[in-house]
PDB file of C-alpha atoms in Angstrom:
ATOM      1  CA  MET A   1     150.404 -50.059  52.794  1.00 41.00           C
ATOM      2  CA  SER A   2     153.082 -51.828  51.732  1.00 46.00           C
ATOM      3  CA  CYS A   3     155.773 -53.654  53.767  1.00 50.00           C
ATOM      4  CA  LYS A   4     159.159 -56.104  52.996  1.00 49.00           C
ATOM      5  CA  SER A   5     158.565 -59.224  54.015  1.00 46.00           C
ATOM      6  CA  ASN A   6     159.585 -59.938  57.901  1.00 44.00           C
ATOM      7  CA  GLU A   7     158.988 -56.867  59.082  1.00 48.00           C
ATOM      8  CA  THR A   8     157.020 -55.707  61.622  1.00 49.00           C
ATOM      9  CA  CYS A   9     154.077 -53.066  61.153  1.00 54.00           C
ATOM     10  CA  VAL A  10     152.847 -50.526  63.427  1.00 50.00           C
ATOM     11  CA  LYS A  11     150.813 -48.196  62.340  1.00 57.00           C
ATOM     12  CA  GLU A  12     148.134 -45.847  62.870  1.00 60.00           C
ATOM     13  CA  LEU A  13     144.961 -45.712  61.609  1.00 64.00           C
ATOM     14  CA  GLU A  14     144.183 -42.544  59.241  1.00 68.00           C
ATOM     15  CA  LYS A  15     141.490 -40.999  61.192  1.00 67.00           C
ATOM     16  CA  ASN A  16     138.899 -41.309  58.002  1.00 77.00           C
ATOM     17  CA  ASP A  17     139.709 -45.039  57.788  1.00 80.00           C
ATOM     18  CA  TYR A  18     138.955 -45.157  61.803  1.00 80.00           C
ATOM     19  CA  LEU A  19     135.956 -43.451  61.457  1.00 85.00           C
ATOM     20  CA  ILE A  20     134.753 -45.611  58.358  1.00 87.00           C
ATOM     21  CA  ILE A  21     135.935 -48.786  60.067  1.00 89.00           C
ATOM     22  CA  GLN A  22     133.507 -48.187  63.065  1.00 90.00           C
ATOM     23  CA  LYS A  23     130.537 -47.288  60.370  1.00 91.00           C
ATOM     24  CA  CYS A  24     131.070 -50.529  59.139  1.00 92.00           C
ATOM     25  CA  ILE A  25     131.132 -52.196  62.576  1.00 92.00           C
ATOM     26  CA  ASN A  26     127.484 -50.454  63.673  1.00 91.00           C
ATOM     27  CA  LYS A  27     126.299 -51.218  59.659  1.00 92.00           C
ATOM     28  CA  VAL A  28     126.555 -54.947  61.240  1.00 92.00           C
ATOM     29  CA  LEU A  29     125.379 -54.238  64.331  1.00 91.00           C
ATOM     30  CA  GLU A  30     122.240 -53.139  62.717  1.00 88.00           C
ATOM     31  CA  THR A  31     121.470 -56.282  60.761  1.00 84.00           C
ATOM     32  CA  LYS A  32     119.386 -58.955  62.378  1.00 75.00           C
ATOM     33  CA  GLU A  33     123.038 -61.056  63.544  1.00 70.00           C
ATOM     34  CA  GLY A  34     123.590 -57.700  65.234  1.00 65.00           C
ATOM     35  CA  ILE A  35     121.048 -57.752  67.763  1.00 69.00           C
ATOM     36  CA  SER A  36     121.924 -59.929  70.289  1.00 79.00           C
ATOM     37  CA  ILE A  37     125.410 -57.977  70.565  1.00 86.00           C
ATOM     38  CA  ASP A  38     125.702 -56.090  73.897  1.00 84.00           C
ATOM     39  CA  SER A  39     129.498 -56.322  73.522  1.00 90.00           C
ATOM     40  CA  TYR A  40     132.418 -57.616  71.341  1.00 92.00           C
ATOM     41  CA  LEU A  41     136.469 -57.019  70.602  1.00 92.00           C
ATOM     42  CA  VAL A  42     138.137 -55.884  67.698  1.00 92.00           C
ATOM     43  CA  LYS A  43     140.931 -57.450  66.401  1.00 90.00           C
ATOM     44  CA  PRO A  44     144.016 -54.817  66.434  1.00 87.00           C
ATOM     45  CA  TYR A  45     145.368 -56.962  63.006  1.00 82.00           C
ATOM     46  CA  LEU A  46     144.309 -56.623  59.361  1.00 80.00           C
ATOM     47  CA  ASP A  47     142.974 -59.818  58.285  1.00 80.00           C
ATOM     48  CA  GLN A  48     143.546 -61.445  54.464  1.00 75.00           C
ATOM     49  CA  VAL A  49     140.415 -60.477  52.080  1.00 76.00           C
ATOM     50  CA  SER A  50     138.213 -63.373  52.163  1.00 77.00           C
ATOM     51  CA  PHE A  51     136.049 -64.704  49.362  1.00 81.00           C
ATOM     52  CA  LYS A  52     135.525 -68.404  50.000  1.00 80.00           C
ATOM     53  CA  PRO A  53     131.841 -68.205  50.890  1.00 80.00           C
ATOM     54  CA  TYR A  54     131.020 -66.161  47.880  1.00 83.00           C
ATOM     55  CA  SER A  55     129.682 -67.365  44.546  1.00 84.00           C
ATOM     56  CA  LYS A  56     132.106 -67.179  41.478  1.00 84.00           C
ATOM     57  CA  GLU A  57     129.201 -65.131  40.365  1.00 88.00           C
ATOM     58  CA  GLU A  58     128.465 -63.177  42.892  1.00 87.00           C
ATOM     59  CA  ILE A  59     131.903 -61.517  43.211  1.00 85.00           C
ATOM     60  CA  GLU A  60     132.087 -61.103  39.158  1.00 85.00           C
ATOM     61  CA  LYS A  61     128.728 -59.599  39.235  1.00 88.00           C
ATOM     62  CA  THR A  62     129.995 -57.428  42.384  1.00 86.00           C
ATOM     63  CA  PHE A  63     133.168 -56.196  40.639  1.00 82.00           C
ATOM     64  CA  LYS A  64     131.734 -55.673  37.163  1.00 86.00           C
ATOM     65  CA  ARG A  65     129.275 -53.684  38.737  1.00 85.00           C
ATOM     66  CA  LEU A  66     131.912 -51.891  40.834  1.00 81.00           C
ATOM     67  CA  GLU A  67     133.683 -51.292  37.145  1.00 81.00           C
ATOM     68  CA  MET A  68     137.041 -53.083  39.452  1.00 78.00           C
ATOM     69  CA  SER A  69     139.323 -55.842  39.068  1.00 76.00           C
ATOM     70  CA  PHE A  70     139.147 -58.441  41.103  1.00 76.00           C
ATOM     71  CA  ASP A  71     142.168 -59.994  40.138  1.00 76.00           C
ATOM     72  CA  GLU A  72     143.953 -56.360  41.040  1.00 73.00           C
ATOM     73  CA  VAL A  73     142.411 -56.480  44.304  1.00 71.00           C
ATOM     74  CA  VAL A  74     143.756 -59.716  45.222  1.00 69.00           C
ATOM     75  CA  SER A  75     147.005 -59.105  44.066  1.00 68.00           C
ATOM     76  CA  MET A  76     147.008 -56.143  46.188  1.00 63.00           C
ATOM     77  CA  ASN A  77     146.035 -58.301  48.821  1.00 61.00           C
ATOM     78  CA  GLU A  78     148.911 -60.468  48.813  1.00 60.00           C
ATOM     79  CA  GLU A  79     151.531 -57.492  48.870  1.00 57.00           C
ATOM     80  CA  SER A  80     150.161 -56.171  52.163  1.00 55.00           C
ATOM     81  CA  ALA A  81     150.016 -59.614  53.282  1.00 54.00           C
ATOM     82  CA  ASN A  82     154.203 -59.601  53.807  1.00 52.00           C
ATOM     83  CA  CYS A  83     153.929 -58.010  56.775  1.00 51.00           C
ATOM     84  CA  LYS A  84     154.634 -60.545  59.723  1.00 44.00           C
ATOM     85  CA  GLU A  85     152.670 -58.883  61.965  1.00 58.00           C
ATOM     86  CA  ARG A  86     150.005 -55.883  60.905  1.00 66.00           C
ATOM     87  CA  TYR A  87     149.296 -53.999  64.053  1.00 74.00           C
ATOM     88  CA  TYR A  88     146.848 -51.344  64.188  1.00 79.00           C
ATOM     89  CA  LYS A  89     146.489 -49.899  67.797  1.00 78.00           C
ATOM     90  CA  ASP A  90     143.604 -47.666  66.849  1.00 82.00           C
ATOM     91  CA  LEU A  91     141.321 -50.701  66.021  1.00 86.00           C
ATOM     92  CA  SER A  92     141.528 -52.200  69.489  1.00 84.00           C
ATOM     93  CA  SER A  93     140.156 -48.790  70.782  1.00 87.00           C
ATOM     94  CA  LEU A  94     137.079 -49.419  69.112  1.00 90.00           C
ATOM     95  CA  SER A  95     136.378 -52.206  71.013  1.00 91.00           C
ATOM     96  CA  SER A  96     133.539 -52.187  73.670  1.00 91.00           C
ATOM     97  CA  THR A  97     135.229 -54.694  76.115  1.00 90.00           C
ATOM     98  CA  ASN A  98     138.601 -56.231  76.487  1.00 90.00           C
ATOM     99  CA  SER A  99     137.320 -60.132  76.080  1.00 90.00           C
ATOM    100  CA  ASP A 100     134.578 -60.775  74.175  1.00 91.00           C
ATOM    101  CA  ALA A 101     133.290 -64.637  72.672  1.00 91.00           C
ATOM    102  CA  VAL A 102     132.456 -62.039  69.990  1.00 92.00           C
ATOM    103  CA  VAL A 103     134.976 -60.482  67.417  1.00 92.00           C
ATOM    104  CA  PHE A 104     135.092 -57.996  64.690  1.00 93.00           C
ATOM    105  CA  SER A 105     138.119 -58.384  62.178  1.00 90.00           C
ATOM    106  CA  THR A 106     139.061 -56.080  59.433  1.00 88.00           C
ATOM    107  CA  THR A 107     140.419 -55.797  55.979  1.00 81.00           C
ATOM    108  CA  ARG A 108     141.561 -52.757  53.434  1.00 68.00           C
ATOM    109  CA  LEU A 109     140.611 -54.285  50.521  1.00 60.00           C
ATOM    110  CA  TYR A 110     140.903 -51.320  47.969  1.00 65.00           C
ATOM    111  CA  GLY A 111     140.351 -48.298  47.361  1.00 69.00           C
ATOM    112  CA  ASP A 112     136.941 -47.537  49.037  1.00 80.00           C
ATOM    113  CA  LEU A 113     135.755 -51.305  49.635  1.00 83.00           C
ATOM    114  CA  ILE A 114     136.245 -52.924  53.104  1.00 87.00           C
ATOM    115  CA  GLN A 115     135.567 -56.070  54.278  1.00 89.00           C
ATOM    116  CA  ILE A 116     134.045 -56.690  58.195  1.00 92.00           C
ATOM    117  CA  LYS A 117     133.864 -60.245  59.499  1.00 92.00           C
ATOM    118  CA  LEU A 118     132.248 -60.878  63.085  1.00 92.00           C
ATOM    119  CA  THR A 119     132.882 -63.408  64.728  1.00 91.00           C
ATOM    120  CA  SER A 120     131.518 -65.658  67.660  1.00 91.00           C
ATOM    121  CA  TYR A 121     133.955 -68.147  69.607  1.00 92.00           C
ATOM    122  CA  TYR A 122     132.730 -70.730  71.828  1.00 92.00           C
ATOM    123  CA  GLY A 123     134.356 -68.669  75.029  1.00 89.00           C
ATOM    124  CA  GLU A 124     136.258 -65.322  75.627  1.00 91.00           C
ATOM    125  CA  VAL A 125     138.372 -64.113  73.313  1.00 91.00           C
ATOM    126  CA  ASP A 126     141.204 -61.087  74.245  1.00 90.00           C
ATOM    127  CA  GLU A 127     143.092 -60.087  72.390  1.00 85.00           C
ATOM    128  CA  ASP A 128     146.688 -61.706  73.949  1.00 86.00           C
ATOM    129  CA  LYS A 129     144.542 -64.688  72.370  1.00 88.00           C
ATOM    130  CA  ILE A 130     144.639 -62.897  69.109  1.00 83.00           C
ATOM    131  CA  LYS A 131     148.181 -61.975  68.962  1.00 79.00           C
ATOM    132  CA  ASN A 132     149.552 -65.304  70.157  1.00 79.00           C
ATOM    133  CA  GLU A 133     147.163 -66.975  67.481  1.00 76.00           C
ATOM    134  CA  GLU A 134     146.259 -69.030  69.553  1.00 82.00           C
ATOM    135  CA  LYS A 135     143.284 -72.248  68.643  1.00 86.00           C
ATOM    136  CA  LEU A 136     140.133 -70.788  69.427  1.00 88.00           C
ATOM    137  CA  ASP A 137     136.679 -72.519  68.392  1.00 90.00           C
ATOM    138  CA  ILE A 138     134.713 -70.924  65.857  1.00 90.00           C
ATOM    139  CA  ASN A 139     130.709 -71.021  66.807  1.00 91.00           C
ATOM    140  CA  GLN A 140     129.524 -68.900  63.928  1.00 90.00           C
ATOM    141  CA  MET A 141     130.826 -66.527  60.991  1.00 89.00           C
ATOM    142  CA  TYR A 142     129.539 -63.424  59.399  1.00 91.00           C
ATOM    143  CA  GLU A 143     131.246 -61.692  56.488  1.00 90.00           C
ATOM    144  CA  TYR A 144     130.246 -58.533  54.826  1.00 91.00           C
ATOM    145  CA  LEU A 145     132.285 -56.786  52.009  1.00 89.00           C
ATOM    146  CA  PHE A 146     131.433 -52.845  52.330  1.00 91.00           C
ATOM    147  CA  LYS A 147     131.874 -49.806  49.714  1.00 88.00           C
ATOM    148  CA  VAL A 148     132.673 -46.771  51.422  1.00 87.00           C
ATOM    149  CA  GLU A 149     130.206 -44.001  49.268  1.00 85.00           C
ATOM    150  CA  ASP A 150     130.886 -39.860  50.783  1.00 79.00           C
ATOM    151  CA  GLU A 151     131.415 -41.505  54.054  1.00 75.00           C
ATOM    152  CA  ASN A 152     128.862 -43.297  54.115  1.00 86.00           C
ATOM    153  CA  VAL A 153     128.531 -47.686  53.540  1.00 90.00           C
ATOM    154  CA  LYS A 154     127.089 -49.817  51.880  1.00 91.00           C
ATOM    155  CA  ILE A 155     127.151 -53.705  52.158  1.00 91.00           C
ATOM    156  CA  LEU A 156     127.354 -54.899  48.950  1.00 88.00           C
ATOM    157  CA  LEU A 157     128.345 -59.031  49.988  1.00 87.00           C
ATOM    158  CA  GLN A 158     127.337 -60.717  52.642  1.00 89.00           C
ATOM    159  CA  SER A 159     127.273 -64.808  53.676  1.00 85.00           C
ATOM    160  CA  SER A 160     127.167 -66.761  57.305  1.00 82.00           C
ATOM    161  CA  THR A 161     129.326 -68.945  58.132  1.00 80.00           C
ATOM    162  CA  PHE A 162     127.778 -71.787  60.751  1.00 82.00           C
ATOM    163  CA  TYR A 163     130.217 -74.345  62.636  1.00 80.00           C
ATOM    164  CA  ASP A 164     128.063 -76.272  65.216  1.00 65.00           C
TER     165      ASP A 164
END
């Protein structure tokens, strides 16, 4: 997706994207972090890619193994950031509730790479709080970099940050 500066982008996901994002969320729920998650909200906006939690060595090793250019991925991410709002109404339909302390967010990175973040907040979050960019107190964040392989998803990198 490419948008002009200050343009509001309201898009629908392609059916395949929708299914892949759901598979990524399901994969996270299968991990030890997902054991206690009964309900969750899915942020209906695409996030910026974040590689902060990963070491330089992890990033280089992963992208070398994938035979991809890290710089190209970062460049494509910056191009998609030109959208003032990147609202995807289909993402909110992946939510299991209207508000929750657990929120999933996603970023379509490059080709068959997707980043999913699971963020646990102190207190309830709903779509309006996300849309209005209210200050929310983060409890924990788990970040995952997925590779899509023939309709399956594989976790390439994962990290966790605790804010307690």
